[in-house]
Amino acid sequence: MRVLAAIVVAACLAEVAAGAEEVRLYYSRQRYNVEVGFSGTLHPGTLFTPTAEQYPLLLKRAHIYFGDRGYPMDVKVWSATGSVVGSVLASFALTTEMYPTWTEVDLSGAGVIIRADNFFVSTADRANRDMRPVMVCDYPGAYGGHHFISWDDVAWQLQTTYDFSIECTVETNYDVGVVPASLGRVKALFR
């Protein structure tokens, strides 16, 4: 009976550990069909709302579709409570690529782990030019509760016309469950 119980426990622990997976989150139909120009002082951002089963999650990469190559930009990751943008968790400098190549940002080095609630990813032109590089967006917007703009990174205004091409790859169920090294170790728990 103890061996059977040990096998069942080992199988359950393996299922928990196997729950971790890499997922790309996005809030659009992924039909990026229009270029949208923003002034250099305007910062577009996307609110990410993971499901309860995905926590905790490790932020791995941000993906943004720009229509211009070679522009210096910043990408910021923010905390968010509901749809209220909180504080900056990490900031990254990048140089834009031009579609059909995604501009990729490695977020994993910052070690941002979201344990509950939401997070937010925004872009900003490092040089504050009159016009920043265009972003390729999905039109018309289908995910109106997820896209915001700001002029000062303080007040964020809901934007419903376009779905921004800001996507994020995360590792779900990060560091949840550990499979025992051997069945003998599990058996020892039942002595």
PDB file of C-alpha atoms in Angstrom:
ATOM      1  CA  MET A   1       0.000   0.000   0.000  1.00  0.00           C
ATOM      2  CA  ARG A   2       2.861   2.417   0.831  1.00  0.00           C
ATOM      3  CA  VAL A   3       4.508   1.799  -2.536  1.00  0.00           C
ATOM      4  CA  LEU A   4       1.226   2.533  -4.341  1.00  0.00           C
ATOM      5  CA  ALA A   5       0.793   5.747  -2.300  1.00  0.00           C
ATOM      6  CA  ALA A   6       4.377   6.743  -3.112  1.00  0.00           C
ATOM      7  CA  ILE A   7       3.776   6.193  -6.829  1.00  0.00           C
ATOM      8  CA  VAL A   8       0.577   8.286  -6.714  1.00  0.00           C
ATOM      9  CA  VAL A   9       2.387  11.104  -4.874  1.00  0.00           C
ATOM     10  CA  ALA A  10       5.274  10.977  -7.370  1.00  0.00           C
ATOM     11  CA  ALA A  11       2.798  11.149 -10.283  1.00  0.00           C
ATOM     12  CA  CYS A  12       1.001  14.133  -8.709  1.00  0.00           C
ATOM     13  CA  LEU A  13       4.278  15.972  -8.118  1.00  0.00           C
ATOM     14  CA  ALA A  14       5.345  15.296 -11.698  1.00  0.00           C
ATOM     15  CA  GLU A  15       2.054  16.790 -12.929  1.00  0.00           C
ATOM     16  CA  VAL A  16       2.618  19.954 -10.872  1.00  0.00           C
ATOM     17  CA  ALA A  17       6.148  20.357 -12.221  1.00  0.00           C
ATOM     18  CA  ALA A  18       4.993  19.651 -15.766  1.00  0.00           C
ATOM     19  CA  GLY A  19       2.524  22.570 -15.503  1.00  0.00           C
ATOM     20  CA  ALA A  20       5.294  25.070 -16.247  1.00  0.00           C
ATOM     21  CA  GLU A  21       5.308  26.172 -19.864  1.00  0.00           C
ATOM     22  CA  GLU A  22       6.363  29.067 -22.042  1.00  0.00           C
ATOM     23  CA  VAL A  23       3.377  31.097 -23.274  1.00  0.00           C
ATOM     24  CA  ARG A  24       3.194  34.172 -25.506  1.00  0.00           C
ATOM     25  CA  LEU A  25       0.565  36.613 -24.227  1.00  0.00           C
ATOM     26  CA  TYR A  26      -1.044  39.167 -26.558  1.00  0.00           C
ATOM     27  CA  TYR A  27      -4.193  41.274 -26.780  1.00  0.00           C
ATOM     28  CA  SER A  28      -4.998  41.551 -30.467  1.00  0.00           C
ATOM     29  CA  ARG A  29      -6.206  39.370 -33.300  1.00  0.00           C
ATOM     30  CA  GLN A  30      -2.556  39.404 -34.467  1.00  0.00           C
ATOM     31  CA  ARG A  31      -3.583  40.963 -37.783  1.00  0.00           C
ATOM     32  CA  TYR A  32      -1.117  43.825 -37.615  1.00  0.00           C
ATOM     33  CA  ASN A  33      -2.401  45.767 -40.583  1.00  0.00           C
ATOM     34  CA  VAL A  34      -1.866  49.497 -39.938  1.00  0.00           C
ATOM     35  CA  GLU A  35       1.087  51.720 -39.023  1.00  0.00           C
ATOM     36  CA  VAL A  36       0.337  54.208 -36.253  1.00  0.00           C
ATOM     37  CA  GLY A  37       2.571  57.210 -35.637  1.00  0.00           C
ATOM     38  CA  PHE A  38       2.946  58.685 -32.163  1.00  0.00           C
ATOM     39  CA  SER A  39       4.618  61.896 -31.062  1.00  0.00           C
ATOM     40  CA  GLY A  40       7.913  61.275 -29.280  1.00  0.00           C
ATOM     41  CA  THR A  41       6.360  62.166 -25.941  1.00  0.00           C
ATOM     42  CA  LEU A  42       3.494  59.678 -26.253  1.00  0.00           C
ATOM     43  CA  HIS A  43       4.051  56.257 -24.660  1.00  0.00           C
ATOM     44  CA  PRO A  44       1.850  53.342 -25.734  1.00  0.00           C
ATOM     45  CA  GLY A  45       1.498  50.379 -23.394  1.00  0.00           C
ATOM     46  CA  THR A  46      -0.338  47.088 -23.006  1.00  0.00           C
ATOM     47  CA  LEU A  47      -1.907  45.658 -19.856  1.00  0.00           C
ATOM     48  CA  PHE A  48      -1.366  41.906 -19.389  1.00  0.00           C
ATOM     49  CA  THR A  49      -3.905  39.970 -17.326  1.00  0.00           C
ATOM     50  CA  PRO A  50      -2.710  36.387 -16.755  1.00  0.00           C
ATOM     51  CA  THR A  51      -5.165  33.728 -15.633  1.00  0.00           C
ATOM     52  CA  ALA A  52      -5.061  32.431 -12.055  1.00  0.00           C
ATOM     53  CA  GLU A  53      -3.643  29.083 -13.240  1.00  0.00           C
ATOM     54  CA  GLN A  54      -0.580  30.781 -14.754  1.00  0.00           C
ATOM     55  CA  TYR A  55       0.863  32.301 -11.546  1.00  0.00           C
ATOM     56  CA  PRO A  56       3.612  32.718 -10.636  1.00  0.00           C
ATOM     57  CA  LEU A  57       5.102  33.683 -13.973  1.00  0.00           C
ATOM     58  CA  LEU A  58       8.568  34.772 -15.047  1.00  0.00           C
ATOM     59  CA  LEU A  59       8.746  37.463 -17.725  1.00  0.00           C
ATOM     60  CA  LYS A  60      11.057  36.223 -20.476  1.00  0.00           C
ATOM     61  CA  ARG A  61      10.739  38.391 -23.602  1.00  0.00           C
ATOM     62  CA  ALA A  62       8.796  41.374 -24.921  1.00  0.00           C
ATOM     63  CA  HIS A  63       7.980  41.534 -28.631  1.00  0.00           C
ATOM     64  CA  ILE A  64       7.034  44.756 -30.421  1.00  0.00           C
ATOM     65  CA  TYR A  65       6.309  45.354 -34.096  1.00  0.00           C
ATOM     66  CA  PHE A  66       7.775  48.662 -35.283  1.00  0.00           C
ATOM     67  CA  GLY A  67       7.563  50.163 -38.759  1.00  0.00           C
ATOM     68  CA  ASP A  68      11.000  51.807 -38.588  1.00  0.00           C
ATOM     69  CA  ARG A  69      14.481  50.377 -37.982  1.00  0.00           C
ATOM     70  CA  GLY A  70      17.319  51.833 -35.931  1.00  0.00           C
ATOM     71  CA  TYR A  71      15.527  54.017 -33.373  1.00  0.00           C
ATOM     72  CA  PRO A  72      16.659  54.040 -29.727  1.00  0.00           C
ATOM     73  CA  MET A  73      13.710  53.159 -27.492  1.00  0.00           C
ATOM     74  CA  ASP A  74      13.054  52.160 -23.907  1.00  0.00           C
ATOM     75  CA  VAL A  75      10.745  49.360 -22.827  1.00  0.00           C
ATOM     76  CA  LYS A  76       9.410  49.471 -19.276  1.00  0.00           C
ATOM     77  CA  VAL A  77       7.751  46.706 -17.283  1.00  0.00           C
ATOM     78  CA  TRP A  78       5.319  47.947 -14.649  1.00  0.00           C
ATOM     79  CA  SER A  79       3.312  46.426 -11.844  1.00  0.00           C
ATOM     80  CA  ALA A  80      -0.465  46.771 -12.254  1.00  0.00           C
ATOM     81  CA  THR A  81      -3.382  46.313  -9.907  1.00  0.00           C
ATOM     82  CA  GLY A  82      -6.422  45.597 -12.012  1.00  0.00           C
ATOM     83  CA  SER A  83      -6.108  48.158 -14.819  1.00  0.00           C
ATOM     84  CA  VAL A  84      -4.211  50.706 -12.702  1.00  0.00           C
ATOM     85  CA  VAL A  85      -0.549  50.990 -13.696  1.00  0.00           C
ATOM     86  CA  GLY A  86       1.766  50.941 -10.662  1.00  0.00           C
ATOM     87  CA  SER A  87       5.524  51.292 -10.397  1.00  0.00           C
ATOM     88  CA  VAL A  88       8.330  50.443 -12.827  1.00  0.00           C
ATOM     89  CA  LEU A  89       9.760  46.967 -12.156  1.00  0.00           C
ATOM     90  CA  ALA A  90      12.438  47.057 -14.878  1.00  0.00           C
ATOM     91  CA  SER A  91      13.553  49.183 -17.826  1.00  0.00           C
ATOM     92  CA  PHE A  92      15.384  48.085 -20.983  1.00  0.00           C
ATOM     93  CA  ALA A  93      17.077  49.985 -23.801  1.00  0.00           C
ATOM     94  CA  LEU A  94      16.719  48.706 -27.368  1.00  0.00           C
ATOM     95  CA  THR A  95      17.107  49.663 -30.974  1.00  0.00           C
ATOM     96  CA  THR A  96      14.070  49.011 -33.159  1.00  0.00           C
ATOM     97  CA  GLU A  97      13.856  46.484 -35.935  1.00  0.00           C
ATOM     98  CA  MET A  98      11.412  46.913 -38.830  1.00  0.00           C
ATOM     99  CA  TYR A  99       8.544  44.551 -39.538  1.00  0.00           C
ATOM    100  CA  PRO A 100       8.325  41.777 -40.591  1.00  0.00           C
ATOM    101  CA  THR A 101      11.082  41.388 -37.963  1.00  0.00           C
ATOM    102  CA  TRP A 102       9.880  41.694 -34.377  1.00  0.00           C
ATOM    103  CA  THR A 103      11.875  43.900 -32.026  1.00  0.00           C
ATOM    104  CA  GLU A 104      12.693  41.503 -29.181  1.00  0.00           C
ATOM    105  CA  VAL A 105      13.647  42.469 -25.635  1.00  0.00           C
ATOM    106  CA  ASP A 106      15.193  39.922 -23.258  1.00  0.00           C
ATOM    107  CA  LEU A 107      13.374  40.492 -19.952  1.00  0.00           C
ATOM    108  CA  SER A 108      14.624  37.344 -18.208  1.00  0.00           C
ATOM    109  CA  GLY A 109      17.810  38.940 -16.871  1.00  0.00           C
ATOM    110  CA  ALA A 110      15.771  41.285 -14.658  1.00  0.00           C
ATOM    111  CA  GLY A 111      14.177  38.311 -12.901  1.00  0.00           C
ATOM    112  CA  VAL A 112      10.687  39.856 -12.844  1.00  0.00           C
ATOM    113  CA  ILE A 113       8.274  37.342 -11.325  1.00  0.00           C
ATOM    114  CA  ILE A 114       4.567  38.169 -11.223  1.00  0.00           C
ATOM    115  CA  ARG A 115       2.928  36.267  -8.364  1.00  0.00           C
ATOM    116  CA  ALA A 116      -0.527  37.839  -8.518  1.00  0.00           C
ATOM    117  CA  ASP A 117      -2.511  40.529 -10.330  1.00  0.00           C
ATOM    118  CA  ASN A 118      -1.387  42.042 -13.643  1.00  0.00           C
ATOM    119  CA  PHE A 119       1.594  43.679 -15.304  1.00  0.00           C
ATOM    120  CA  PHE A 120       2.066  46.351 -17.944  1.00  0.00           C
ATOM    121  CA  VAL A 121       4.633  46.843 -20.728  1.00  0.00           C
ATOM    122  CA  SER A 122       5.183  50.246 -22.364  1.00  0.00           C
ATOM    123  CA  THR A 123       7.546  51.799 -24.899  1.00  0.00           C
ATOM    124  CA  ALA A 124       9.088  55.268 -24.942  1.00  0.00           C
ATOM    125  CA  ASP A 125      11.303  57.125 -27.394  1.00  0.00           C
ATOM    126  CA  ARG A 126      14.656  57.745 -25.700  1.00  0.00           C
ATOM    127  CA  ALA A 127      15.272  60.931 -27.717  1.00  0.00           C
ATOM    128  CA  ASN A 128      11.753  62.473 -27.370  1.00  0.00           C
ATOM    129  CA  ARG A 129      11.688  63.335 -31.082  1.00  0.00           C
ATOM    130  CA  ASP A 130       8.666  65.076 -32.584  1.00  0.00           C
ATOM    131  CA  MET A 131       7.660  61.763 -34.117  1.00  0.00           C
ATOM    132  CA  ARG A 132       8.764  58.416 -32.775  1.00  0.00           C
ATOM    133  CA  PRO A 133       9.010  55.289 -34.943  1.00  0.00           C
ATOM    134  CA  VAL A 134       5.626  54.009 -36.037  1.00  0.00           C
ATOM    135  CA  MET A 135       4.157  50.942 -34.375  1.00  0.00           C
ATOM    136  CA  VAL A 136       2.364  48.363 -36.472  1.00  0.00           C
ATOM    137  CA  CYS A 137      -1.045  47.821 -34.867  1.00  0.00           C
ATOM    138  CA  ASP A 138      -4.193  45.750 -35.298  1.00  0.00           C
ATOM    139  CA  TYR A 139      -7.143  47.807 -36.564  1.00  0.00           C
ATOM    140  CA  PRO A 140      -9.908  47.963 -35.526  1.00  0.00           C
ATOM    141  CA  GLY A 141      -9.136  47.281 -31.879  1.00  0.00           C
ATOM    142  CA  ALA A 142     -10.789  44.187 -30.424  1.00  0.00           C
ATOM    143  CA  TYR A 143      -9.170  44.256 -26.950  1.00  0.00           C
ATOM    144  CA  GLY A 144     -10.019  47.775 -25.796  1.00  0.00           C
ATOM    145  CA  GLY A 145      -9.408  47.198 -22.102  1.00  0.00           C
ATOM    146  CA  HIS A 146      -5.725  46.370 -22.589  1.00  0.00           C
ATOM    147  CA  HIS A 147      -4.148  49.287 -24.455  1.00  0.00           C
ATOM    148  CA  PHE A 148      -3.216  52.642 -22.939  1.00  0.00           C
ATOM    149  CA  ILE A 149      -1.268  55.786 -23.805  1.00  0.00           C
ATOM    150  CA  SER A 150       0.482  58.330 -21.595  1.00  0.00           C
ATOM    151  CA  TRP A 151       2.415  61.557 -22.039  1.00  0.00           C
ATOM    152  CA  ASP A 152       4.137  61.432 -18.670  1.00  0.00           C
ATOM    153  CA  ASP A 153       4.194  57.779 -17.470  1.00  0.00           C
ATOM    154  CA  VAL A 154       1.880  58.841 -14.645  1.00  0.00           C
ATOM    155  CA  ALA A 155      -1.607  59.258 -16.097  1.00  0.00           C
ATOM    156  CA  TRP A 156      -2.578  56.420 -18.456  1.00  0.00           C
ATOM    157  CA  GLN A 157      -5.525  56.863 -20.815  1.00  0.00           C
ATOM    158  CA  LEU A 158      -7.432  53.898 -22.228  1.00  0.00           C
ATOM    159  CA  GLN A 159      -7.040  53.599 -26.003  1.00  0.00           C
ATOM    160  CA  THR A 160      -9.627  51.549 -27.925  1.00  0.00           C
ATOM    161  CA  THR A 161      -9.036  52.367 -31.605  1.00  0.00           C
ATOM    162  CA  TYR A 162      -6.037  50.060 -32.121  1.00  0.00           C
ATOM    163  CA  ASP A 163      -4.604  46.950 -30.488  1.00  0.00           C
ATOM    164  CA  PHE A 164      -0.894  47.571 -29.978  1.00  0.00           C
ATOM    165  CA  SER A 165       1.623  44.980 -31.146  1.00  0.00           C
ATOM    166  CA  ILE A 166       3.162  44.631 -27.695  1.00  0.00           C
ATOM    167  CA  GLU A 167       3.373  40.953 -26.783  1.00  0.00           C
ATOM    168  CA  CYS A 168       5.131  39.153 -23.943  1.00  0.00           C
ATOM    169  CA  THR A 169       6.503  35.629 -23.545  1.00  0.00           C
ATOM    170  CA  VAL A 170       6.300  34.305 -20.001  1.00  0.00           C
ATOM    171  CA  GLU A 171       7.076  31.071 -18.208  1.00  0.00           C
ATOM    172  CA  THR A 172       3.937  30.075 -16.346  1.00  0.00           C
ATOM    173  CA  ASN A 173       3.875  28.229 -13.005  1.00  0.00           C
ATOM    174  CA  TYR A 174       7.447  29.397 -12.529  1.00  0.00           C
ATOM    175  CA  ASP A 175       9.309  27.406  -9.884  1.00  0.00           C
ATOM    176  CA  VAL A 176       6.185  25.509  -8.772  1.00  0.00           C
ATOM    177  CA  GLY A 177       6.621  21.904  -7.689  1.00  0.00           C
ATOM    178  CA  VAL A 178       9.775  19.832  -7.734  1.00  0.00           C
ATOM    179  CA  VAL A 179       9.872  16.222  -8.824  1.00  0.00           C
ATOM    180  CA  PRO A 180      11.750  14.084  -6.261  1.00  0.00           C
ATOM    181  CA  ALA A 181      15.135  12.810  -7.371  1.00  0.00           C
ATOM    182  CA  SER A 182      14.118   9.223  -6.735  1.00  0.00           C
ATOM    183  CA  LEU A 183      11.145   7.128  -5.761  1.00  0.00           C
ATOM    184  CA  GLY A 184      13.141   6.060  -2.696  1.00  0.00           C
ATOM    185  CA  ARG A 185      12.994   9.607  -1.431  1.00  0.00           C
ATOM    186  CA  VAL A 186       9.191   9.618  -1.802  1.00  0.00           C
ATOM    187  CA  LYS A 187       8.969   6.254  -0.015  1.00  0.00           C
ATOM    188  CA  ALA A 188      10.967   7.734   2.849  1.00  0.00           C
ATOM    189  CA  LEU A 189       8.210  10.329   3.336  1.00  0.00           C
ATOM    190  CA  PHE A 190       5.735   7.553   4.129  1.00  0.00           C
ATOM    191  CA  ARG A 191       7.732   5.696   6.798  1.00  0.00           C
TER     192      ARG A 191
END
